[in-house]
Structure formats: C-alpha cells, structure tokens
Short mmCIF file of C-alpha atoms in Angstrom, two decimals:
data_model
loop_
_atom_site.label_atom_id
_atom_site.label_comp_id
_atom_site.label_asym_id
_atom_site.label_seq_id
_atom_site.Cartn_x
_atom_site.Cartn_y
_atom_site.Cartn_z
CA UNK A 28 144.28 134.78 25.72
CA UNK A 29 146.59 137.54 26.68
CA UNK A 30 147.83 138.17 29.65
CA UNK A 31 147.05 141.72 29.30
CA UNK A 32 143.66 143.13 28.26
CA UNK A 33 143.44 145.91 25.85
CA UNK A 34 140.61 146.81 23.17
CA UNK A 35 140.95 145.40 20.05
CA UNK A 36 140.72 148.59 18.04
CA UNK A 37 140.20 152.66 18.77
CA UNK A 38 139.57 155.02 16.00
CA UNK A 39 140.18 158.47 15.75
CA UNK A 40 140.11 161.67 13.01
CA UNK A 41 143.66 163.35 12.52
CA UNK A 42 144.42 165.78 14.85
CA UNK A 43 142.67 164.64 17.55
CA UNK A 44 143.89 162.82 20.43
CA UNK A 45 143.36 158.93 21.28
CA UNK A 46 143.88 156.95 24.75
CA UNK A 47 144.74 153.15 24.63
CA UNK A 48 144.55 150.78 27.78
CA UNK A 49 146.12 148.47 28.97
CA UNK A 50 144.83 146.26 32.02
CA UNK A 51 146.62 144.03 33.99
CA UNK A 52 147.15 142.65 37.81
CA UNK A 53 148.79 143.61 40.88
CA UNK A 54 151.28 140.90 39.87
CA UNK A 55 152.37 143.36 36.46
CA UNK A 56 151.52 146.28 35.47
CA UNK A 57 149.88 147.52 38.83
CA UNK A 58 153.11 146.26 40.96
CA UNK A 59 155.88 147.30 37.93
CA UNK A 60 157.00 150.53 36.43
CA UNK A 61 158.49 147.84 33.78
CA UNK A 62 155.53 149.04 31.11
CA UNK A 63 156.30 149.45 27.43
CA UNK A 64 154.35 150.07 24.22
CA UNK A 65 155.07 149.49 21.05
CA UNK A 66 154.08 150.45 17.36
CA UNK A 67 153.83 147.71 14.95
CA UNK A 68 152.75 148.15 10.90
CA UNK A 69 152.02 144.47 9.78
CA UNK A 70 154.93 143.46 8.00
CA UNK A 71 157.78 145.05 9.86
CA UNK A 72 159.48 145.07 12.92
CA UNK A 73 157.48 146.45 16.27
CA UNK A 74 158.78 149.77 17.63
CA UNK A 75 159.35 150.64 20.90
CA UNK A 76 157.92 153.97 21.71
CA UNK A 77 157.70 154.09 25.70
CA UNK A 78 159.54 152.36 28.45
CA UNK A 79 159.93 153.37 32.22
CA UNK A 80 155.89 154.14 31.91
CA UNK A 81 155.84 157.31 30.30
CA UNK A 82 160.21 157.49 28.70
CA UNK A 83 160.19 157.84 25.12
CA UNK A 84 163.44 156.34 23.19
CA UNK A 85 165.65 159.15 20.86
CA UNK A 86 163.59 159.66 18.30
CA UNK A 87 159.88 158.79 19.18
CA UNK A 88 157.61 162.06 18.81
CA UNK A 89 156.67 163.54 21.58
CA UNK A 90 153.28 162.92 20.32
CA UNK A 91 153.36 159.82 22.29
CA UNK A 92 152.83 159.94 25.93
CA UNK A 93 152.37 156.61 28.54
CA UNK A 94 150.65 157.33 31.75
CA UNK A 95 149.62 154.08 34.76
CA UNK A 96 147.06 154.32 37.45
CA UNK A 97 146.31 151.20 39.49
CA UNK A 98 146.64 148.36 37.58
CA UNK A 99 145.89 149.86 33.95
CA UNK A 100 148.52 151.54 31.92
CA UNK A 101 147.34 153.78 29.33
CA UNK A 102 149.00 155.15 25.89
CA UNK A 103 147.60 158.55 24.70
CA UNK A 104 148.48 159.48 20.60
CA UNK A 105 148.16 163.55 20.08
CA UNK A 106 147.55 165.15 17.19
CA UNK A 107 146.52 162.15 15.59
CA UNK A 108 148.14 161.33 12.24
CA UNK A 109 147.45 159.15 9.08
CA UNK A 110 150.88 156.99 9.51
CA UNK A 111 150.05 156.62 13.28
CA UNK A 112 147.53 153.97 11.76
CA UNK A 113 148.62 150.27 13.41
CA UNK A 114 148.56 148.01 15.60
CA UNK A 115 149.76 149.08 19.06
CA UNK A 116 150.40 146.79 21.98
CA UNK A 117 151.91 147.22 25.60
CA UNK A 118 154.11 144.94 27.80
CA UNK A 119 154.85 144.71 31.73
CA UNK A 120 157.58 142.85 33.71
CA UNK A 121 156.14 140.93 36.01
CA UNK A 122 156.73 139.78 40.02
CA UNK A 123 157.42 136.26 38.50
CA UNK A 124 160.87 137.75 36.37
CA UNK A 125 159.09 137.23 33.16
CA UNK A 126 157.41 139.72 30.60
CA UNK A 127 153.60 139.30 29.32
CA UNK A 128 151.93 141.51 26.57
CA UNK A 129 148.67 142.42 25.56
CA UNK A 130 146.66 141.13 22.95
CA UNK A 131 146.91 144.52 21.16
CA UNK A 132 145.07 147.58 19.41
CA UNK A 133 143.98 148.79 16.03
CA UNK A 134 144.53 152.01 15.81
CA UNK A 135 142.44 153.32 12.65
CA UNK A 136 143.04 157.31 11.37
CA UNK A 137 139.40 158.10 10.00
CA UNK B 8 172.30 150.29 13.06
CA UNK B 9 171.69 147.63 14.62
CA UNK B 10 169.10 144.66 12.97
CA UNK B 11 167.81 141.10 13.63
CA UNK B 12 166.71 138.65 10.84
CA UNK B 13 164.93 135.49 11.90
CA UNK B 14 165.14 132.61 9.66
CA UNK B 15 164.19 128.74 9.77
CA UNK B 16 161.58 126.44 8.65
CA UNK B 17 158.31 127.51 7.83
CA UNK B 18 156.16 124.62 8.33
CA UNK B 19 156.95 122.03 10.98
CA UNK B 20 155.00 118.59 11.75
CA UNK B 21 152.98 118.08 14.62
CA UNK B 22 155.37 115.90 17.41
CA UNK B 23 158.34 117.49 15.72
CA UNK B 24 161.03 120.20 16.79
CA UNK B 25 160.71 123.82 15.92
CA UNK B 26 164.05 125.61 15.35
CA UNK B 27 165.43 129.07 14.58
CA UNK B 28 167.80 131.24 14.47
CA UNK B 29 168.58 134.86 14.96
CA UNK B 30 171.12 136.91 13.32
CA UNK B 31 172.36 140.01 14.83
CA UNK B 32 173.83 142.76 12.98
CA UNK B 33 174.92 145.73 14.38
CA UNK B 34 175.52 144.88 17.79
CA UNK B 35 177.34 141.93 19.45
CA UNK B 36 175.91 138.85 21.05
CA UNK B 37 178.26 139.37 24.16
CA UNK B 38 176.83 142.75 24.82
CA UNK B 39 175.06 143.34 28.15
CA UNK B 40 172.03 142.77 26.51
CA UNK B 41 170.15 139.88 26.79
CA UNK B 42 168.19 138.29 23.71
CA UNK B 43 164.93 137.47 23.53
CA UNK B 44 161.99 135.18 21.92
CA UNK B 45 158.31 136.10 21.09
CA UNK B 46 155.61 134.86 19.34
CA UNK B 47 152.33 135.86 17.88
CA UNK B 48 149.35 134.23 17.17
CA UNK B 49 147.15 134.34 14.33
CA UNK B 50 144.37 136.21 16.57
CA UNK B 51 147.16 138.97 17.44
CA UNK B 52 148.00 137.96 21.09
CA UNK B 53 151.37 137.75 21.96
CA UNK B 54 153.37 136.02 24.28
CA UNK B 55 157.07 135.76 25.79
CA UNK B 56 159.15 132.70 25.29
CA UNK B 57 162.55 133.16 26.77
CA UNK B 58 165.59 135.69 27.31
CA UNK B 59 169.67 134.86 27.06
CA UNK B 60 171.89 136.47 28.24
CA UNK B 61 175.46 135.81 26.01
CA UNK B 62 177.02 133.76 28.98
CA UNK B 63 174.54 131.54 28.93
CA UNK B 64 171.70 132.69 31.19
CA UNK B 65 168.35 132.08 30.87
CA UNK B 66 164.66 132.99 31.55
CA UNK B 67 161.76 130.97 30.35
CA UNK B 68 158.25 131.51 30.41
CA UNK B 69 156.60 128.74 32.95
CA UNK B 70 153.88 127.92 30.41
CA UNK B 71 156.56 126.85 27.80
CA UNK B 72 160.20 126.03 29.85
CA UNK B 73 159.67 121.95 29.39
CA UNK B 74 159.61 122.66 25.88
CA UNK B 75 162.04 125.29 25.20
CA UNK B 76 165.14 125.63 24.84
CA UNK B 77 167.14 128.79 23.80
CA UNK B 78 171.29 128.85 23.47
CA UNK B 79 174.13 131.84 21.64
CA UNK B 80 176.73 131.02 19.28
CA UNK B 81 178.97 133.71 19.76
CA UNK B 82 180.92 132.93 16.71
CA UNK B 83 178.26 133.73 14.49
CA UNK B 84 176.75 136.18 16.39
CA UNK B 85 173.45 134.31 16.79
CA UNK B 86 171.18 132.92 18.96
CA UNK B 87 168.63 130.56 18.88
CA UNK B 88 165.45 128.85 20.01
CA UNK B 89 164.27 125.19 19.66
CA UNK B 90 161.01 124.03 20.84
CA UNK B 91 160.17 120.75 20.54
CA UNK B 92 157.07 118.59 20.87
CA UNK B 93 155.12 121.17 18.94
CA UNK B 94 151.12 121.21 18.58
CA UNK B 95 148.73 123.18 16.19
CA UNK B 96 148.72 125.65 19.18
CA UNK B 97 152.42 126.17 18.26
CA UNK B 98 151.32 128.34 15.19
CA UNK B 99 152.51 131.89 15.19
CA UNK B 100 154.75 134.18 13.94
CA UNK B 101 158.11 134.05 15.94
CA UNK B 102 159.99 137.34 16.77
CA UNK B 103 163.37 137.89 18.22
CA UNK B 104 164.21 141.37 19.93
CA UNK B 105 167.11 142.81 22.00
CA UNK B 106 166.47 143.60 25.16
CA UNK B 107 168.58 146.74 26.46
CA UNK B 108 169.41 148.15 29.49
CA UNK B 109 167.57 151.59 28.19
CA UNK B 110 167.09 152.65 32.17
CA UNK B 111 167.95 151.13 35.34
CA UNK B 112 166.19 148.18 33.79
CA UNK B 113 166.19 146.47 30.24
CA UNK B 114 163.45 146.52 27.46
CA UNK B 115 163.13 144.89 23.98
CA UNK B 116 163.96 147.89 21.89
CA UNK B 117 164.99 146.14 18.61
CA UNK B 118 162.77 143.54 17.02
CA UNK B 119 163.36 141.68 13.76
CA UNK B 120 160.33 141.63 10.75
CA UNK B 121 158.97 137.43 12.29
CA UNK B 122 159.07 134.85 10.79
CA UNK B 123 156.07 132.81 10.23
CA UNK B 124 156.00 128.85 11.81
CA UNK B 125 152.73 126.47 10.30
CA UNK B 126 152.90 123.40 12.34
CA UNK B 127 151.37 121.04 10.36
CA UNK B 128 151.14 117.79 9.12
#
C-alpha cells in the first residue's frame, strides 16, 4: 500500500479539464512543499512535470498546473488531450528525509 | 541529453541477492546530484529505496535499509543497488532517476525505462 492515496483512474473528454489528488499526512505532503508529479506512458521513462508544488520544468505545457491545501496535493490537466492519456503519480519529501509516492492514476482521454 | 539505462538479472531466487546497475549518460556521477532507486509493483504502487550522493552518502528507506545497499563507481559512471535476502514481495520493476537540485531543493527529474526483477524460484 502506498504511502500516498490517490484514485486509481479519472477520465475525461478532450478539452476539458481534469483534477488528480493526492492525499497524504502532516508528516509529507501537508508539512512539505517537496511535492512532485509525474507523467508516465507504460514502457518509458516517468516525466517530471511539477516540483516546488505548482513549478513546471523547461518544457512541460503550461497545461499542467499543481496546487496543495492541507494535507492533499492536487494536479489539474487543461484542455485535455489524447496523448495526455497515462498513468500519473505524485511524490512528497517527508519529515523523516525520505521520499514516498502514491500508488498512482489512470488518466483515460474519452 | 542526459539518460539512465538499468540493467541486471531478471529473475532472482528467493534467499538470494538482487543486483543492478545504472548507467549514466549525459551527466556525471560526481555531479551535485544525488542518485536514486525506485521500484514498482505489479499493482502500480511505488516506493523509494535509497539516494547516493557520488562521495558516498546515503539515504535509505527504513522499511528496506537492513537489506539494501547502494554504492558509485565513478570510473564507469555508474551506480548501483544490491538487495539481498529477497522475498516474492521483492517483485517489481526497479527504476533509477537523478535527483537534481531543480530549486532550493532536489527532485528526481530523469528516470531510466525499469527494469523488470521476478524473484523466483
């Protein structure tokens, strides 16, 4: 079991906009600004599209936005698009000086 | 461009040692990055392993550190994990991943593809 808790899939039609969570404790993501997401298509190598919370790396669409309130982060997906279909899963630093992760989304484009 | 290739033995026996390796191109092992190890399971969760840091720091996670242990070979520009005593529960697909300073803290920005580990007998 994961030490974060997020759903295990969200859908959503292109163009429209979808919100992932991402829940954890007072001991990560609700006492860290240490949050990340990232994009992974089975088969390749997971991409990091926010850090700092809400910082996107050179390059990540600013489609992509990370947002935090108490102790659930949240990534929201505008404009929804067909190759925005994959798994997507979010990590937190934690008081102990170690990372966790969640157990990750499906992200399906209807 | 900067990429990381994970390679070892598939399948490992119950009792036994797992070990691998990651190769870094692109970027050198006595950066001011530290390197790191995660795994996946087959029902998606992940989990952290360990970090390095070139000069021979490390973090482990609690749940694995009697188990693990991770090391650099600078020459080669590698680094790499061994975890021994390995169980069923073991099963996963292994990442390695960069973690750079990106901010006024670091995050795993570069992953390799995994490489998937079958302990088994």
């Amino acid at each position: 079991q994961s030490a974060l808790t997020q759903p295990a899939s969200v859908s959503g039609s292109p163009g429209q906009s979808i919100t992932i969570s991402c829940t954890g404790t007072s001991s990560d993501v609700g006492g860290s600004n240490y949050v990340s997401w990232y994009q992974h298509h089975p088969g390749n190598a997971p991409k990091l599209l926010i850090y700092d919370l809400t910082e996107r790396p050179s390059g990540v669409s600013n489609r992509f936005s990370g947002s935090k309130s108490g102790n659930t982060a949240s990534l929201t997906i505008s404009g929804l698009q067909a190759e925005d279909e994959a798994d997507y899963f979010c990590s937190s630093y934690t008081t102990s000086s170690t990372w966790v992760f969640g157990g990750g989304t499906k992200l399906t484009v209807l | 461009q900067v990429q990381l290739q994970e390679s070892g033995p598939g399948l490992v026996k119950p009792s036994g040692t797992l070990s691998l390796t990651c190769a870094v191109s692109g970027d050198s092992i006595t950066s001011r990055d530290w390197w790191n190890w995660v795994r996946q399971f087959p029902g998606k969760g992940l989990e952290w392993i360990g970090e390095i840091y070139h000069g021979g720091s490390t973090n482990y996670s609690p749940s694995l550190k009697s188990r693990v242990t991770l090391s650099v070979d600078k020459s080669k520009n590698q680094f790499s994990l061994n975890l021994k005593s390995v169980t069923a529960a073991d099963t996963a697909v292994y990442y390695c991943a960069r973690g750079s300073w990106l901010s006024l803290f670091y995050y795993m920005d570069v992953w390799g593809k995994g490489t998937t580990v079958t302990v088994s007998s």
